[in-house]
Coordinates of C-alpha atoms in Angstrom, one line a residue:
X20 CA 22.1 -12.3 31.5
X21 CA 18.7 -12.1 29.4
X22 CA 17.2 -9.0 29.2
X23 CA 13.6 -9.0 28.0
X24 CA 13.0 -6.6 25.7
X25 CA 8.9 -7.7 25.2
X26 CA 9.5 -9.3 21.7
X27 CA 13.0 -10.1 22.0
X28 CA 15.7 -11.2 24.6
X29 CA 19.0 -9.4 24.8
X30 CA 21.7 -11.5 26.1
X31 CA 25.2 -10.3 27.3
X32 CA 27.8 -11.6 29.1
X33 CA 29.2 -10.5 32.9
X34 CA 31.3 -12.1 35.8
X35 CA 30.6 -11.6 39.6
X36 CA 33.6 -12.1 42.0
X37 CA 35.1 -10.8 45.2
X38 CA 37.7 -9.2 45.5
X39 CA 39.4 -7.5 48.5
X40 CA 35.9 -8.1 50.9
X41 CA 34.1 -6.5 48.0
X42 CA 32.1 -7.7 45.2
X43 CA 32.7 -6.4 41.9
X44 CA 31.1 -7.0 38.4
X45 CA 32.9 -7.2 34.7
X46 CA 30.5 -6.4 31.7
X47 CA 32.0 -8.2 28.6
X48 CA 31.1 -6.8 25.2
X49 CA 33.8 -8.6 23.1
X50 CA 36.7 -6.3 23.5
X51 CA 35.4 -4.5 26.1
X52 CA 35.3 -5.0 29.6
X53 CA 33.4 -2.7 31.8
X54 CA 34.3 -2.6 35.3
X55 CA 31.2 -1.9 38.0
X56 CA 32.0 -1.7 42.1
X57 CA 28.8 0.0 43.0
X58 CA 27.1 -3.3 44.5
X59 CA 25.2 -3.9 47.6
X60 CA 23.9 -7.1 48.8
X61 CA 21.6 -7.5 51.6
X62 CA 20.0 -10.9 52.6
X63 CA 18.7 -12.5 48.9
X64 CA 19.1 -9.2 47.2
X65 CA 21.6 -7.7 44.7
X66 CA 21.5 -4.4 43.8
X67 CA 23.7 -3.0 41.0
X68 CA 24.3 0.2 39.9
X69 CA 26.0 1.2 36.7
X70 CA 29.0 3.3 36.6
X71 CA 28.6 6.7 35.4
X72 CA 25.1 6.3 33.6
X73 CA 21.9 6.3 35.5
X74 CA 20.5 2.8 36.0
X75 CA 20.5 -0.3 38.1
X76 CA 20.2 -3.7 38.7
X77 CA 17.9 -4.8 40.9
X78 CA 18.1 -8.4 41.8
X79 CA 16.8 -11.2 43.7
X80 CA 19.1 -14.2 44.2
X81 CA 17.1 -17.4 43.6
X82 CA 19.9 -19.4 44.2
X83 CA 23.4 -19.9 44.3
X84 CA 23.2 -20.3 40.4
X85 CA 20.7 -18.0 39.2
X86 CA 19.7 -13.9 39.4
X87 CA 16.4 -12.3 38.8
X88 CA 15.1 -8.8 38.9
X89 CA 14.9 -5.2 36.7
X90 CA 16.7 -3.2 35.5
X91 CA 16.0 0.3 35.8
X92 CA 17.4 3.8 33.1
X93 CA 16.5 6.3 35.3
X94 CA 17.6 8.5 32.4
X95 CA 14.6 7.0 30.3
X96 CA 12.3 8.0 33.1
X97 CA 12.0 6.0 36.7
X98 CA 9.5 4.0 35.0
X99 CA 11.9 2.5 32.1
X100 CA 12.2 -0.7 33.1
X101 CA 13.2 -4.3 31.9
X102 CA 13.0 -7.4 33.2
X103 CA 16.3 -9.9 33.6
X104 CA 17.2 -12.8 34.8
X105 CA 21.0 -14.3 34.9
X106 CA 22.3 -17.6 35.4
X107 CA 25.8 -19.2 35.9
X108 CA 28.0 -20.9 33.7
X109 CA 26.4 -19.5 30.5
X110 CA 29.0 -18.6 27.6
X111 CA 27.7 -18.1 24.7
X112 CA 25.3 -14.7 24.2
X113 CA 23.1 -16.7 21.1
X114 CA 23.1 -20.7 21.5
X115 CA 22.7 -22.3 18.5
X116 CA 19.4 -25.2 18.0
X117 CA 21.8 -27.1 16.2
X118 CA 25.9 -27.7 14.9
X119 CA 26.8 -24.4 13.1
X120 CA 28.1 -23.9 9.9
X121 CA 28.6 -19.9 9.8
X122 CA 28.4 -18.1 6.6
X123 CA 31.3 -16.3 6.6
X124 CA 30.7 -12.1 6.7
X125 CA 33.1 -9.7 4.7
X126 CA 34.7 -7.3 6.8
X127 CA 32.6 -4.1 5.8
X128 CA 29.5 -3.7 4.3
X129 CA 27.1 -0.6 3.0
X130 CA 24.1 -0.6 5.7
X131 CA 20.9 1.1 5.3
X132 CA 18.6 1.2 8.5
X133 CA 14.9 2.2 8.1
X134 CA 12.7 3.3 10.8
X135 CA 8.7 2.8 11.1
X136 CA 7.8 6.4 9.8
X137 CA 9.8 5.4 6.7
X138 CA 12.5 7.1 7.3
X139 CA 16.1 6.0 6.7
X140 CA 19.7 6.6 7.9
X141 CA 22.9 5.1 6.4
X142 CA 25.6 3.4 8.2
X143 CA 28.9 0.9 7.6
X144 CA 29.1 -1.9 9.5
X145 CA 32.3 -3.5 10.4
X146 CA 32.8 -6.9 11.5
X147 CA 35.3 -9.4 12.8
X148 CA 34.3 -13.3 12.3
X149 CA 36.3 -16.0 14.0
X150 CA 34.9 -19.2 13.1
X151 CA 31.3 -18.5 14.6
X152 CA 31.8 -16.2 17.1
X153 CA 31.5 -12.3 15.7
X154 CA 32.8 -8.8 17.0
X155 CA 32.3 -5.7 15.5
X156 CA 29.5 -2.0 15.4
X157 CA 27.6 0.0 13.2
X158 CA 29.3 3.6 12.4
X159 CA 26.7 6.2 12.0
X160 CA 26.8 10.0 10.4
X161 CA 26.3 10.6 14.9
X162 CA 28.5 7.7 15.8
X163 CA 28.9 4.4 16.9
X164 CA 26.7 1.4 18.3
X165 CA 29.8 0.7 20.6
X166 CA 31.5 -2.5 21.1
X167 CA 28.8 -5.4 19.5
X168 CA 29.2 -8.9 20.2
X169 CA 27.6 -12.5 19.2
X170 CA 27.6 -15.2 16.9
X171 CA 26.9 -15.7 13.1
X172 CA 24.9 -19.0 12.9
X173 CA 24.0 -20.7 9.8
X174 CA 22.7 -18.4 7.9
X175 CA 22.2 -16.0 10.8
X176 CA 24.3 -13.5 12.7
X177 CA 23.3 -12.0 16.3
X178 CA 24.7 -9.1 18.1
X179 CA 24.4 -7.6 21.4
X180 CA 25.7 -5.5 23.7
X181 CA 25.0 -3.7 27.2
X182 CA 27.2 -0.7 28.6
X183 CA 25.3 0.5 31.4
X184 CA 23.3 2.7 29.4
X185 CA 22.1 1.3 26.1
X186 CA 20.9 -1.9 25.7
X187 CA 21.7 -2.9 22.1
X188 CA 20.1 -6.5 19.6
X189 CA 20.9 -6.7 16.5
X190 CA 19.9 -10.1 14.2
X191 CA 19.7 -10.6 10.5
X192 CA 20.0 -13.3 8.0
X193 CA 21.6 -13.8 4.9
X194 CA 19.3 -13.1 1.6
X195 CA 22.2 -14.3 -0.7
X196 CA 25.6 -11.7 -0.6
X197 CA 22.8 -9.0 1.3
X198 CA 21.7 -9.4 5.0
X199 CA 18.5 -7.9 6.0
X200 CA 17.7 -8.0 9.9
X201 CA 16.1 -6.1 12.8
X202 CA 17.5 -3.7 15.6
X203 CA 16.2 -3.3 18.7
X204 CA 17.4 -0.5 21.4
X205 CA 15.5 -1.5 25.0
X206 CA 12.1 -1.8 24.5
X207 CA 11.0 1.0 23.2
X208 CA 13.0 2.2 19.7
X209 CA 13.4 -0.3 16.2
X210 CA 14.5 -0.5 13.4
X211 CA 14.6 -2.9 10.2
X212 CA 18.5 -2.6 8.2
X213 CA 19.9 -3.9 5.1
X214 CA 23.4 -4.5 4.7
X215 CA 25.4 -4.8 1.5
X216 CA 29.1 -6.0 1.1
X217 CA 31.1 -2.8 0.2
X218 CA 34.9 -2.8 0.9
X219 CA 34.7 1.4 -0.3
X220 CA 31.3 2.5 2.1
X221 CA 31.6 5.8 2.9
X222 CA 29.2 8.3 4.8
X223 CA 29.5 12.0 4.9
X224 CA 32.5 14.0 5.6
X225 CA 32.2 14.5 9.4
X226 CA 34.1 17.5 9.3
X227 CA 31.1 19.1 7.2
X228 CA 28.1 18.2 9.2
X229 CA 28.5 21.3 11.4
X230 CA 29.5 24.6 10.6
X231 CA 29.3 28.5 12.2
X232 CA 26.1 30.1 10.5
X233 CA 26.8 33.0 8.0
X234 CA 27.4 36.0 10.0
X235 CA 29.0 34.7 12.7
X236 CA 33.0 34.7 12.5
X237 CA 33.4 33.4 15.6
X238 CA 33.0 30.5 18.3
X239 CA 31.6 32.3 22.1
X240 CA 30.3 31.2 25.2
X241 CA 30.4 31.9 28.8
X242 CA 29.1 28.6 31.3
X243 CA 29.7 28.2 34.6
X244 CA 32.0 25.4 36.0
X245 CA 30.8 23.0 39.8
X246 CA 31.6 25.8 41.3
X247 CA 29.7 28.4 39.5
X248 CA 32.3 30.7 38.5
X249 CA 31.6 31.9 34.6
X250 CA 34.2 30.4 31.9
X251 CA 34.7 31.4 28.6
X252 CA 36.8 31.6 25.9
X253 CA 38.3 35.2 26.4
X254 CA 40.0 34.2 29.6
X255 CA 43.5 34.8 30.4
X256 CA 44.0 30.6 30.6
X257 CA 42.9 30.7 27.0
X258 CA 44.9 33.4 25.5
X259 CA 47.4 31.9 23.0
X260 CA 46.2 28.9 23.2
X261 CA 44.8 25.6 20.5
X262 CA 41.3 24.5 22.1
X263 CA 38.7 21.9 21.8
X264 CA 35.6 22.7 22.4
X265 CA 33.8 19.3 23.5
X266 CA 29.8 19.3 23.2
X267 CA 28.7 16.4 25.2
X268 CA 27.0 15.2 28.3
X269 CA 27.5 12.4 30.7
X270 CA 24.5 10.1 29.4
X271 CA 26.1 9.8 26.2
X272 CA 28.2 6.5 25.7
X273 CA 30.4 8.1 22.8
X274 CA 31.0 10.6 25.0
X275 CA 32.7 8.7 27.4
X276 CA 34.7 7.1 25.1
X277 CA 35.6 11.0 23.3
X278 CA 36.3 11.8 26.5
X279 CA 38.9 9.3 27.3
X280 CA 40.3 10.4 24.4
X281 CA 40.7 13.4 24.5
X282 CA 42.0 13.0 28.4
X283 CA 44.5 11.4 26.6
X284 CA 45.6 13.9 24.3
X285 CA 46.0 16.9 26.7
X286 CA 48.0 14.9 28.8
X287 CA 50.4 14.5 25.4
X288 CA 49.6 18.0 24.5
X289 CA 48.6 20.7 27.3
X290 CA 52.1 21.8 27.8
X291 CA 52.7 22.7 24.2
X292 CA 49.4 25.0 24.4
X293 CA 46.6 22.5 24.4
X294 CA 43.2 23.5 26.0
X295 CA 40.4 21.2 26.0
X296 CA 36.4 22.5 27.6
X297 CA 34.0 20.5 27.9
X298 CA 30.2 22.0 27.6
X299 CA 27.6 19.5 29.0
X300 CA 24.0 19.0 27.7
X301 CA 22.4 17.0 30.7
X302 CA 19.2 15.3 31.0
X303 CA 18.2 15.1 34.2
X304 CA 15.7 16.1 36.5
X305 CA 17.6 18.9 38.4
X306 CA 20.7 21.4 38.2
X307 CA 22.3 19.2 41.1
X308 CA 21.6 16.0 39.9
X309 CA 23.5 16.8 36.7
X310 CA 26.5 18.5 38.3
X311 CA 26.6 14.9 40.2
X312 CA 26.7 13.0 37.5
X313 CA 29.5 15.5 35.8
X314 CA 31.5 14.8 38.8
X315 CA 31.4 11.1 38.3
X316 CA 32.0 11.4 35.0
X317 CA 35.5 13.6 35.5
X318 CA 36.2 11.0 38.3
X319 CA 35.8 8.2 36.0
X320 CA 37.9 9.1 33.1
X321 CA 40.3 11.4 35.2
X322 CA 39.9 14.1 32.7
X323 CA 42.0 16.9 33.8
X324 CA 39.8 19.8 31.9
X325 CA 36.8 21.9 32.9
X326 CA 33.3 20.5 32.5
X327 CA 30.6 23.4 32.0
X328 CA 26.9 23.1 32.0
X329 CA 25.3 24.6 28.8
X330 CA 22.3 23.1 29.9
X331 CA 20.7 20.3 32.8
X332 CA 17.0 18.9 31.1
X333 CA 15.8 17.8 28.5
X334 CA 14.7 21.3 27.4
X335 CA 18.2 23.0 27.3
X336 CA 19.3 23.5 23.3
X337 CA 22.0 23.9 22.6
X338 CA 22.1 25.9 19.5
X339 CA 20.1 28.8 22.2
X340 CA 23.3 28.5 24.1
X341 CA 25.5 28.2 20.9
X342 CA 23.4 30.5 18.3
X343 CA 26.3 30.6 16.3
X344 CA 26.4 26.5 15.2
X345 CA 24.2 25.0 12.4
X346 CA 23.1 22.5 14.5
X347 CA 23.7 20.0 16.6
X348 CA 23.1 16.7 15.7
X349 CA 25.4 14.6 17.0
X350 CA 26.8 14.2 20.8
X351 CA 29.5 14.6 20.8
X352 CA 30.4 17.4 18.5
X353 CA 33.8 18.9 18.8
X354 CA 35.3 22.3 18.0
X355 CA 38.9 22.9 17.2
X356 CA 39.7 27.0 17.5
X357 CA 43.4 27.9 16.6
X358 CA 45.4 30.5 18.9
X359 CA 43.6 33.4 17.5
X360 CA 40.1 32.6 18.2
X361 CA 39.9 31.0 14.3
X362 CA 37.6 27.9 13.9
X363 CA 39.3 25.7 12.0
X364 CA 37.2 22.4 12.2
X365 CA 34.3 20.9 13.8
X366 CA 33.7 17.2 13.8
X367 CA 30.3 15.5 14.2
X368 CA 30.4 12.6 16.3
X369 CA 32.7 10.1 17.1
X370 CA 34.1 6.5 16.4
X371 CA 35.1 5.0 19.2
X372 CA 37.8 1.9 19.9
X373 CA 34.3 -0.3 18.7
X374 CA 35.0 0.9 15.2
X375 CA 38.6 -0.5 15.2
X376 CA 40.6 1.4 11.9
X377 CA 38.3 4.3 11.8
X378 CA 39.4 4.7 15.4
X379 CA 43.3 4.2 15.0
X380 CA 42.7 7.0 12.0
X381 CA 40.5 9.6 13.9
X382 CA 43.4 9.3 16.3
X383 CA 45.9 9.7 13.9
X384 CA 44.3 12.4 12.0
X385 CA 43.7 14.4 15.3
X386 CA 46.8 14.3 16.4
X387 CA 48.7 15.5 13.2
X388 CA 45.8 18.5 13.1
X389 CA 46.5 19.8 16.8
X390 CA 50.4 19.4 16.0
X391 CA 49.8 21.4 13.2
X392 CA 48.2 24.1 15.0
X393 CA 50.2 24.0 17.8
X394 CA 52.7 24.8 15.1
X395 CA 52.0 27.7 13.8

């Protein structure tokens, strides 16, 4: 599929098949594979809509070969929209004019991106080359670009990816050892990057981004669950207990992938004392609609702990609801409080499977952390 982002077309790849009477899509970002089941066809039209996020295909079928339509991030606003068009048999996300002869990319590189206003942000990028074909993401000081895929051609490399949610291009070209490029996010956000070979990049510690403000000793809130019913901290089901506190909300991408995680890891650790809370930041146009897409959310990743809501629209802050943070500047930002109420960490962002050995060591380091508090 081609996505046309005015200036630039964003290809990814997908597979449509039935299965069981129904028909059922795979999104294919390199190693991921996104699975989608909300479709609906009636006479020559397809209409698609993404799992958990809030957007949707919709498509005409021109023929047995070939798709056509918008699609719509209802998230953006109702009027974010982007044309597309799809057509069988297509492989390759970036087809090269001519026989390829890739330069080959090192493994990590120091990246600076630079925005129109002149401002900057720094980031590591991390590749995986197999002869031309390229995996790999961009890990930011907030996160991850997620699971990016494409080709390095000639003196080119191109990047894409789609999850339901964002819809990622990245292309640059090689200016001797540096590679200088473009990224575009939809239509309406981009940037210019540089990106220098460095096997020792490092960004900041994210376990210093976000700290409790002087006079504050401790972490409080008290939300209210689907139900309504007030939650906080100081209730029995938390006495004694190691908890995460997991700032987030349900239109965030790394989000879903910290929340897989850390479904994961009170499974492995709940009955030894592990308490995990989710506090959602929605953005959405009313208290229902977000409580919806919470739902889908907890249904989707089969996380077993409370989801809150600190907040539904775009106007919700969360340092009003948390005074006693910094900031915020990351989603998701996560809290680890020991079994008497003592903050001990809080980690900015997150670097999902996308990011490869930052990912296997986040997991590692977590694990030993909330072993060692469950310890004591």
């Amino acid at each position: 599929m081609q996505m046309d982002l005015g200036e630039q077309k964003l290809p990814f790849n997908f597979t449509l098949e039935e299965k069981d009477g129904k028909l059922k899509m795979q999104i294919l970002n390199g190693e991921e594979k996104i699975e989608v089941e909300g479709l609906r066809q009636t006479e020559d039209s397809l209409f698609i809509q993404l799992p958990i996020f809030e957007s949707v295909f919709k498509l005409k079928v021109i023929d047995d070969s070939e798709l056509e339509g918008i699609w719509v991030n209802y998230y953006k606003s109702p009027d974010y929209k982007l044309k597309v068009k799809a057509k069988y048999g297509d492989s390759f996300r970036f087809k090269p004019k001519q026989a390829t002869q890739p330069n080959p990319l090192a493994n990590k590189y120091e990246v600076l991106f630079t925005e129109d206003d002149s401002s900057s942000f720094p980031a590591i990028g991390i590749f995986k080359q197999e002869g031309d074909q390229l995996i790999g993401t961009f890990a930011t000081e907030t996160g991850d670009y997620r699971h990016l895929a494409g080709q390095s051609i000639n003196d080119s490399i191109f990047l894409s990816t789609f999850d339901g949610s964002h819809a990622f291009l990245f292309k640059g070209e090689h200016q001797d050892s540096v590679i200088k490029g473009a990224f575009w996010s939809g239509n309406h956000y981009k940037a210019n990057w540089t990106a220098k070979p460095n096997a020792n990049a490092k960004l900041r510690d994210p376990d210093s981004l976000t700290f409790l403000k002087e006079g504050y000793d401790s972490f409080e809130f008290s939300l209210p669950n689907a139900n309504g019913k007030m939650v906080s901290l100081t209730d029995s089901l938390h006495k004694n207990k190691v908890v995460i506190v997991q700032v987030m909300g349900s239109w965030c991408p790394n989000c879903l992938d910290e929340t897989r995680f850390l479904t994961q890891l009170y499974k492995e650790y709940h009955q030894e004392g592990l308490a995990v809370i989710a506090l959602a930041f929605e953005r959405t146009t009313s208290k229902e609609k977000a409580l919806e897409n919470l739902a889908e959310l907890q249904q989707e990743t089969k996380a077993p702990y409370p989801f809150l809501l600190g907040g539904w629209n775009r106007d919700s802050q969360p340092t009003e609801v948390l005074p006693m943070l910094n900031k915020i500047m990351s989603y998701p930002t996560a809290i680890f409080i020991d079994r008497k109420g003592n903050v001990r960490k809080i980690h900015t962002g997150f670097y999902g499977p996308g990011t490869g050995s930052y990912y296997q060591e986040f997991v590692s380091d977590t694990e030993q952390f909330v072993d060692s508090l469950l310890a004591e």
